[in-house]
Coordinates of C-alpha atoms (C1' of nucleotides) in Angstrom, one line a residue:
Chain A
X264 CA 21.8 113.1 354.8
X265 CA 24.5 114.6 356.3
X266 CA 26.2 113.4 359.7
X267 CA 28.2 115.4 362.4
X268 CA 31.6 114.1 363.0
X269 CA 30.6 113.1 366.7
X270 CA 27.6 111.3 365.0
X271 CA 30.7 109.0 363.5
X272 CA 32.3 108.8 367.2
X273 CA 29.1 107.2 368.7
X274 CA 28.8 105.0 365.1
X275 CA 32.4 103.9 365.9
X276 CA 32.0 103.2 369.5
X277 CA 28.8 101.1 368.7
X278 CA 30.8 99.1 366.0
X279 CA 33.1 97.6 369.1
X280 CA 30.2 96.8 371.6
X281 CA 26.6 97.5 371.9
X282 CA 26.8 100.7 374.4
X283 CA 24.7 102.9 376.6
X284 CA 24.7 106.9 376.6
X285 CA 26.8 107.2 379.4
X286 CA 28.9 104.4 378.2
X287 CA 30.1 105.9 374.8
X288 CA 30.5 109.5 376.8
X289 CA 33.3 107.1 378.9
X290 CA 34.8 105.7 376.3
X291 CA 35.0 108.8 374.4
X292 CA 36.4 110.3 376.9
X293 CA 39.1 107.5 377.6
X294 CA 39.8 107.5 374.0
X295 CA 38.8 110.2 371.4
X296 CA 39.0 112.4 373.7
X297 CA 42.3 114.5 373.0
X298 CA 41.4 114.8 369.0
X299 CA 37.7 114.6 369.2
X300 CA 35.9 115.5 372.2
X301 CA 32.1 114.5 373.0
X302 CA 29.8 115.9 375.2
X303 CA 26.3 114.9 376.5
X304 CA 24.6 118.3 374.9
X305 CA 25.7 116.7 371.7
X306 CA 25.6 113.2 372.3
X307 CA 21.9 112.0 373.5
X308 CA 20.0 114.5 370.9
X309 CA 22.9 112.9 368.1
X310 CA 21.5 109.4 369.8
X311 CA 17.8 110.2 368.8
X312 CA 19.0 111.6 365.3
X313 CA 20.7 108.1 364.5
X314 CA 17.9 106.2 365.4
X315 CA 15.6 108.2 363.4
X316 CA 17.8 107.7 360.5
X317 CA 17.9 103.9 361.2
X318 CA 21.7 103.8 361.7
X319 CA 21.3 102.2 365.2
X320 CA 18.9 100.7 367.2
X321 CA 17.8 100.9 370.3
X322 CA 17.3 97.9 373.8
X323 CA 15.8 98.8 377.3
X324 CA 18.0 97.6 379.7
X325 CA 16.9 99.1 383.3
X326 CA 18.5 97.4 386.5
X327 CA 16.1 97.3 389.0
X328 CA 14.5 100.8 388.7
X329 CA 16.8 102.9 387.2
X330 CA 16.5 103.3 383.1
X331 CA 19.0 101.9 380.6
X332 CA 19.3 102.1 377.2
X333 CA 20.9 100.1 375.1
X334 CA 22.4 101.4 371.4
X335 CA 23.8 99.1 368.9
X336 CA 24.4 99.4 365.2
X337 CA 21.8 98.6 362.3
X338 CA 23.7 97.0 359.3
X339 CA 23.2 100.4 357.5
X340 CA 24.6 101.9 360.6
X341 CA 27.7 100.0 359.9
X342 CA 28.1 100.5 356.4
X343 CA 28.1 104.3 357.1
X344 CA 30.6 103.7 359.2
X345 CA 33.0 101.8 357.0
X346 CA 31.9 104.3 353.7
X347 CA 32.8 107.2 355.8
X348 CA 36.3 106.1 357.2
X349 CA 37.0 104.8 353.5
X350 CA 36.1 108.1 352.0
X351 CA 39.6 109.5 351.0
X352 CA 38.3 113.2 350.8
X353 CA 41.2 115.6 352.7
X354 CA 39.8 116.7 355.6
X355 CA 41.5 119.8 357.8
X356 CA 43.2 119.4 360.8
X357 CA 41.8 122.4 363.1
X358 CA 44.8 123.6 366.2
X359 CA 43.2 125.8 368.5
X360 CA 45.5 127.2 370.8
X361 CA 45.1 130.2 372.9
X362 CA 48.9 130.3 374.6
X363 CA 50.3 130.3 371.0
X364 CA 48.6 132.8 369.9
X365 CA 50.3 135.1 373.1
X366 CA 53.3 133.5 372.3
X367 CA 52.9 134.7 368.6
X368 CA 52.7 138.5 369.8
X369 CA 54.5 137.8 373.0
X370 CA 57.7 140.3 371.1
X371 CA 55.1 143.0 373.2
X372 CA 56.1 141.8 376.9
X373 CA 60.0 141.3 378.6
X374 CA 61.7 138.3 377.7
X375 CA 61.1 136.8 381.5
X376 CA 57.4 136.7 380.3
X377 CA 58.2 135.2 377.0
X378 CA 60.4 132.6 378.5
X379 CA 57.8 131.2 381.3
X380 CA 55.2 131.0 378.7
X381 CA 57.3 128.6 376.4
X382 CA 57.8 126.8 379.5
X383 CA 54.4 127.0 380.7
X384 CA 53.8 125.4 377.0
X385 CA 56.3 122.3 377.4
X386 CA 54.9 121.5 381.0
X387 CA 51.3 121.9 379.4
X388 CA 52.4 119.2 376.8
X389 CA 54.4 117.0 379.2
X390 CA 51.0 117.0 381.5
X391 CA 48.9 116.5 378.3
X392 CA 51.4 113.4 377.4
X393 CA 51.9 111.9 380.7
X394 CA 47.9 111.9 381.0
X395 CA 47.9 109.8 377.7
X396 CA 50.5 107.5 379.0
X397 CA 48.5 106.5 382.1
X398 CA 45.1 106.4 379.9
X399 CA 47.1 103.6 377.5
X400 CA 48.6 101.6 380.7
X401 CA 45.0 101.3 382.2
X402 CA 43.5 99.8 378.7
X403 CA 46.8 98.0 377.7
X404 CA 44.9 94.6 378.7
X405 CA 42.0 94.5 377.2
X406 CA 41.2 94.6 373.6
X407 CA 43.7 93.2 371.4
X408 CA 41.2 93.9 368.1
X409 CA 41.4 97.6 367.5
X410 CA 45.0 97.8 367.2
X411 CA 44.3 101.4 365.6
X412 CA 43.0 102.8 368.6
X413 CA 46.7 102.2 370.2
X414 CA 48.5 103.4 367.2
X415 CA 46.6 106.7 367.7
X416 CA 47.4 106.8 371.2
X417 CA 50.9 106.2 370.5
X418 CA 50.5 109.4 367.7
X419 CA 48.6 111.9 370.5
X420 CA 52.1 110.7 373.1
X421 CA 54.6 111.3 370.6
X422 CA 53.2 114.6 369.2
X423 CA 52.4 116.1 372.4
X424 CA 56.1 114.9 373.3
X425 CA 57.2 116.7 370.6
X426 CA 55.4 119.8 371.5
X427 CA 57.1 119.5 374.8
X428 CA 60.7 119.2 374.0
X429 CA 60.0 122.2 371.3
X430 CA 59.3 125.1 373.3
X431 CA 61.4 123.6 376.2
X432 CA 64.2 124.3 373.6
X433 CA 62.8 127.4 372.9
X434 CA 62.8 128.7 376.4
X435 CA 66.4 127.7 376.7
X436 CA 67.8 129.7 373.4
X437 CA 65.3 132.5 374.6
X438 CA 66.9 132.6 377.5
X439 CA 70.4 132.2 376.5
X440 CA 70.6 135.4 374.3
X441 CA 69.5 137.5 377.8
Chain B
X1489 CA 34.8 142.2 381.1
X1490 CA 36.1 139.1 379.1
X1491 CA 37.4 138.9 376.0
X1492 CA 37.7 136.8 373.4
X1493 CA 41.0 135.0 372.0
X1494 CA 39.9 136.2 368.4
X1495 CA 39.8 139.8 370.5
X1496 CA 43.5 139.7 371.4
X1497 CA 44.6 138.3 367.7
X1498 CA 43.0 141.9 366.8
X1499 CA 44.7 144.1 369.5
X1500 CA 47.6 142.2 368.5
X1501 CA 47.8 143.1 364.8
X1502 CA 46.8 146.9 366.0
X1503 CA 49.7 146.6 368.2
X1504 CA 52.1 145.8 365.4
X1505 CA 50.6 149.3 363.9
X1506 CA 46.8 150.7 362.8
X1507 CA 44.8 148.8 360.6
X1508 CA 41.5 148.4 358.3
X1509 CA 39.3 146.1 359.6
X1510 CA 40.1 144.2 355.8
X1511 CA 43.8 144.6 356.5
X1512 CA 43.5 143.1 360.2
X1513 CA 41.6 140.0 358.1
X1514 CA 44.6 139.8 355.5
X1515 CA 47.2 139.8 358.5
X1516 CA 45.0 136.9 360.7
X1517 CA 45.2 135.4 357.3
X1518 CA 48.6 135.2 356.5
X1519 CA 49.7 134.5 360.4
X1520 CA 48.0 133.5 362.6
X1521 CA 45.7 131.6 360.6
X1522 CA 47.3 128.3 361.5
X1523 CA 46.7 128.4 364.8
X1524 CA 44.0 131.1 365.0
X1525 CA 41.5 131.9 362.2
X1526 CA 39.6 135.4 361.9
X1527 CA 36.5 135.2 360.2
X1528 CA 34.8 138.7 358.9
X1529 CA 31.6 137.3 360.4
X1530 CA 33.3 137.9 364.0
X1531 CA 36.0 140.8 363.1
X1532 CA 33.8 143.2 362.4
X1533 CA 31.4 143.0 365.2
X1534 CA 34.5 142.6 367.5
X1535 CA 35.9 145.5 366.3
X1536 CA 33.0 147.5 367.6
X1537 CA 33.0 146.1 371.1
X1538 CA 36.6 147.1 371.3
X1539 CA 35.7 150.9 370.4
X1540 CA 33.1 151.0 373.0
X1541 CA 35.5 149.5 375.3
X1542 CA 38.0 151.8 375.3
X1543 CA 40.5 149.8 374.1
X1544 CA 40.8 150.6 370.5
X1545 CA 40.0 154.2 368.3
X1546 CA 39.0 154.8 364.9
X1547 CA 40.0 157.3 362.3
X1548 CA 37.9 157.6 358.9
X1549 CA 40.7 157.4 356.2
X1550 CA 38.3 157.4 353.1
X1551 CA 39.9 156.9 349.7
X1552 CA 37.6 159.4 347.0
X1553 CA 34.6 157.7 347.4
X1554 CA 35.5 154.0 349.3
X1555 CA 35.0 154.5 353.0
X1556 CA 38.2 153.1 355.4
X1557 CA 38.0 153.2 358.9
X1558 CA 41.7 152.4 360.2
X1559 CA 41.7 151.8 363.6
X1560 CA 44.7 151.8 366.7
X1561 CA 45.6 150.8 370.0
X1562 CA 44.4 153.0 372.8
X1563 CA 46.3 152.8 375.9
X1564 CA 44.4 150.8 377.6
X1565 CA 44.3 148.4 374.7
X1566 CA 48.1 148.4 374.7
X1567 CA 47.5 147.6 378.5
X1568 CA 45.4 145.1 378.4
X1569 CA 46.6 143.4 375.6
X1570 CA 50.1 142.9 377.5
X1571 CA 48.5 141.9 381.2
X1572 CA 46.8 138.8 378.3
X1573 CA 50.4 137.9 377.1
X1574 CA 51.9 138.2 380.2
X1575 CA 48.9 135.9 382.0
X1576 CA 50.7 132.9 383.5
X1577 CA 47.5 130.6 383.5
X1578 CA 47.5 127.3 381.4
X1579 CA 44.7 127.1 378.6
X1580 CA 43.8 123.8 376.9
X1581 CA 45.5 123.5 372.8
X1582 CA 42.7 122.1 371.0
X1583 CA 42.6 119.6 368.2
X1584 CA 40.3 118.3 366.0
X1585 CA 41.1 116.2 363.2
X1586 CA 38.2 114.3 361.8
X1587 CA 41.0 112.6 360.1
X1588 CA 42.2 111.3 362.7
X1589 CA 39.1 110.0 364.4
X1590 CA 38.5 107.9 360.7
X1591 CA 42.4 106.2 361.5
X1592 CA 41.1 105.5 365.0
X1593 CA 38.2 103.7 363.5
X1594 CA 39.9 102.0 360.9
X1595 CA 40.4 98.6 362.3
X1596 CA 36.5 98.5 360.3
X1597 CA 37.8 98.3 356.9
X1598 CA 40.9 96.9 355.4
X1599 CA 44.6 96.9 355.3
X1600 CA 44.4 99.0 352.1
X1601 CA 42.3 101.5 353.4
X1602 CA 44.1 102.3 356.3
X1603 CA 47.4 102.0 354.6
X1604 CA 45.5 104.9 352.1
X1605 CA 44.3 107.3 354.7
X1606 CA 47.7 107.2 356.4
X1607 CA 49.1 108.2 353.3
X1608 CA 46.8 110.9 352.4
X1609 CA 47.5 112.3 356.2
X1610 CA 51.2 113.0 355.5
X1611 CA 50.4 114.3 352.3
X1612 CA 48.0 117.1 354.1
X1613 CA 50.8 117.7 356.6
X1614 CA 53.4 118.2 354.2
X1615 CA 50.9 120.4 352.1
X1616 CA 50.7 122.5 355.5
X1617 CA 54.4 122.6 356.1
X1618 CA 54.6 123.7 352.3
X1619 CA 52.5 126.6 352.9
X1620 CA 53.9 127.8 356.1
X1621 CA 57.1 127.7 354.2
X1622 CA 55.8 129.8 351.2
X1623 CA 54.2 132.0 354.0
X1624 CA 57.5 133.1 355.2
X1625 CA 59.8 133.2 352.4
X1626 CA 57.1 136.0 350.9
X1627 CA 57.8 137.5 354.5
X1628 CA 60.9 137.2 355.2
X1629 CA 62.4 140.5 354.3
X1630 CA 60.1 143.0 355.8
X1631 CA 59.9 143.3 360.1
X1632 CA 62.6 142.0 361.6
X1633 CA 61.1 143.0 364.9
X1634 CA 58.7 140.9 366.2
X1635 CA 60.8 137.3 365.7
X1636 CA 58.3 135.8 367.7
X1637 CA 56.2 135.8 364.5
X1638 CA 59.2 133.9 362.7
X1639 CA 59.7 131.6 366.1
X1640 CA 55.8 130.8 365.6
X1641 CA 56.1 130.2 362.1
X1642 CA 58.8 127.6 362.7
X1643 CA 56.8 125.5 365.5
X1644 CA 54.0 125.3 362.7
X1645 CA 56.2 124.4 360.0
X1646 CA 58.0 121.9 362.3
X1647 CA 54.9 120.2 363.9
X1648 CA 53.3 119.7 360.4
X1649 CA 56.5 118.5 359.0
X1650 CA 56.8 115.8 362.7
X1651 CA 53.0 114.6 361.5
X1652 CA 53.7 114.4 358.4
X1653 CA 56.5 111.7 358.6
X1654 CA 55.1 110.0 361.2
X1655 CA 52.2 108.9 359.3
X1656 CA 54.3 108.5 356.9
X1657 CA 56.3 106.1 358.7
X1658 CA 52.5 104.7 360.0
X1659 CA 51.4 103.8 356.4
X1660 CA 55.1 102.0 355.1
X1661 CA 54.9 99.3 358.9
X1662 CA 51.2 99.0 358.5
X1663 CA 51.9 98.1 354.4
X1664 CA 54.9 95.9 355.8
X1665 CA 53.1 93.3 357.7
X1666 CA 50.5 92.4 354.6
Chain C
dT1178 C1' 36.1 146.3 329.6
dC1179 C1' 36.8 143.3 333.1
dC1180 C1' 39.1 141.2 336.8
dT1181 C1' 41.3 141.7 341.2
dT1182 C1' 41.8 143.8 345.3
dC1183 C1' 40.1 146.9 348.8
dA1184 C1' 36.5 147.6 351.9
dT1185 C1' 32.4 146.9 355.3
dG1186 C1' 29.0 144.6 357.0
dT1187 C1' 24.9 141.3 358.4
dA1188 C1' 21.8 137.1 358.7
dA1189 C1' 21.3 132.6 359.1
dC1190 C1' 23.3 128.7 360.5
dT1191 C1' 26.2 125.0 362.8
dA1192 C1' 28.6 123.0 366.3
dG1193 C1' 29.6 122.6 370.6
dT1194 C1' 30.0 123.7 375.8
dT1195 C1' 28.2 124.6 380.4
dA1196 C1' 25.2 124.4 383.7
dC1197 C1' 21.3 122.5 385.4
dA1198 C1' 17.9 119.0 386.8
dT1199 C1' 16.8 114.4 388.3
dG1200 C1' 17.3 110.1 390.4
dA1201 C1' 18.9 105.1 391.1
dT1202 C1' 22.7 101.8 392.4
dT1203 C1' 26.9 100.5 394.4
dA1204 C1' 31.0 100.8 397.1
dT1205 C1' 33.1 102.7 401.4
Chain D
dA1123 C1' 25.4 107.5 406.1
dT1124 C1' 27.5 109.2 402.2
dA1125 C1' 30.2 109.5 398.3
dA1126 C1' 31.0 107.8 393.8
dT1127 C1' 29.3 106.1 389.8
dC1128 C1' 25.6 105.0 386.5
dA1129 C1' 22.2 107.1 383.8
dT1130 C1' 19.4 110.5 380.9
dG1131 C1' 18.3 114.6 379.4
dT1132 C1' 17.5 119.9 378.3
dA1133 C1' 18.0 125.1 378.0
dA1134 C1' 20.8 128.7 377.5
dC1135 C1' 24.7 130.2 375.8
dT1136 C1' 29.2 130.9 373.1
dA1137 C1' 31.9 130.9 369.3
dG1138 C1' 32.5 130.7 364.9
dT1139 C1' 31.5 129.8 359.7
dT1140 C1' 29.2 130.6 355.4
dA1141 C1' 26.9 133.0 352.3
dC1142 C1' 25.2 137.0 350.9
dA1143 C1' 25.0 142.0 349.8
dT1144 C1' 27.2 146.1 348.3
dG1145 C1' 30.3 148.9 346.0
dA1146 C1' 34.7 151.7 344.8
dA1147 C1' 39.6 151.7 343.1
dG1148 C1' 43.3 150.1 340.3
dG1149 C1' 45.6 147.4 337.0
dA1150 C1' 45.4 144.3 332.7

DNA sequence: TCCTTCATGTAACTAGTTACATGATTAT
DNA sequence: ATAATCATGTAACTAGTTACATGAAGGA
């Protein structure tokens, strides 16, 4: 049986610590977040799906009257896990992006136009890298295991950084055969 | 009435000059696929929307027998096609790299493994950058308008070549302290 | 003859987002 | 009080892919 790649995000934020619904939609979105986004429309029916399969299992937890459950990984759960981040199968990396794509035809508009969208595209990357920065400051403390989930942070800084410094070049040799 | 990014990609190959519906697939294909794919699944029934819009015209340019319907940029296409480049809002890049989400998860399994699908993550980058490269040597001579085309072509090649030696550089410090 | 390219299209499916609905607990 | 956070879930929608179906033209 085939498993969505969120299915795989929730599996891998239950390996770390038994979690509630809401709590793996926080740390997904604290972590995973700028390479593999998770929503609840996804995640609670991909909850049920998992437990069906036996991959996890499930704990009431309510405080006081409000409901809580608790999901933690079976030991099937957790050999998925491992067999599926061992599996050495090439996978696509799928870029989406919207301004590039006006920037790729952008030859139709003045070169004002063209020059604020390729800065418009380093301050979107300089926002999107700052934002990373402060996420890795507020988790710097805890959580010394995982040293992987760092080194991808460190990867999601530096290429958005990257991304930045590009088309601020870019704006400045547009701009400098005016 | 909105429409969608795969819309624009279309207006902006009919821009360049008219086109088969097959021929606007083989441009997407060759271009902007990197950063925007075009499925037939969506081009066709897009293409159809944009006639009733107004924003694109047809001409039946049959061939004996085999039926071509080349299509071009109205004015209003041209229109709104430029008002969509020349928009100064910020729009979200997307990633998703299921790749990357099994590195982030890889503290589960060992040194080996993670040393591995580093590896195997610069060899898909430099696979990319390989491609774009092939992409627009078998371009280079025709258009020398539109450089924006060649500038987006660059980014891609340089972003996948940045990834690529990062992880490279990821698999040779996480193989140093075995 | 047969393979590749040109050419158009649809149906079924998959993945995922957005908006909504509900309500308890905790901090200000 | 009231706002923020914790907590669970669904329905409707959007976007897009895959697989299929069909068939002509041109080159080997």
């Amino acid at each position: 049986m085939e498993l969505s790649n969120t299915a795989y995000v929730i599996l891998g934020a239950l390996h770390e610590r038994p979690r509630s619904g809401y709590d793996i939609k926080a740390f997904a979105d604290q972590s995973t977040r700028h390479f593999w986004a998770v929503s609840y429309g996804q995640l609670y029916p991909e909850l049920k799906r998992l437990l069906d399969a036996g991959l996890i299992e499930s704990e009431d937890q309510p405080t006081g009257s409000r409901q809580r459950t608790l999901y933690r990984l079976t030991r099937m759960g957790d050999e998925a896990l491992a067999d599926w981040v061992s599996d050495a199968s090439l996978r696509p990396c799928e870029f989406r992006d919207e301004m590039l794509v006006r920037l790729f035809f952008s030859d139709a508009v003045e070169l004002d136009k063209r020059v604020e969208l390729a800065r418009n595209m380093a301050g979107r990357h300089q926002a999107q890298a700052d934002g990373l920065c402060r996420q890795g400051e507020s988790r710097r403390q805890k959580t010394k295991e995982n040293p992987m989930h760092e080194v991808v942070l460190r990867f999601g800084i530096e290429l958005h950084g990257f991304m930045s410094e590009w088309y601020e070049r870019l704006a400045e040799q547009l701009e400098a055969n005016r």
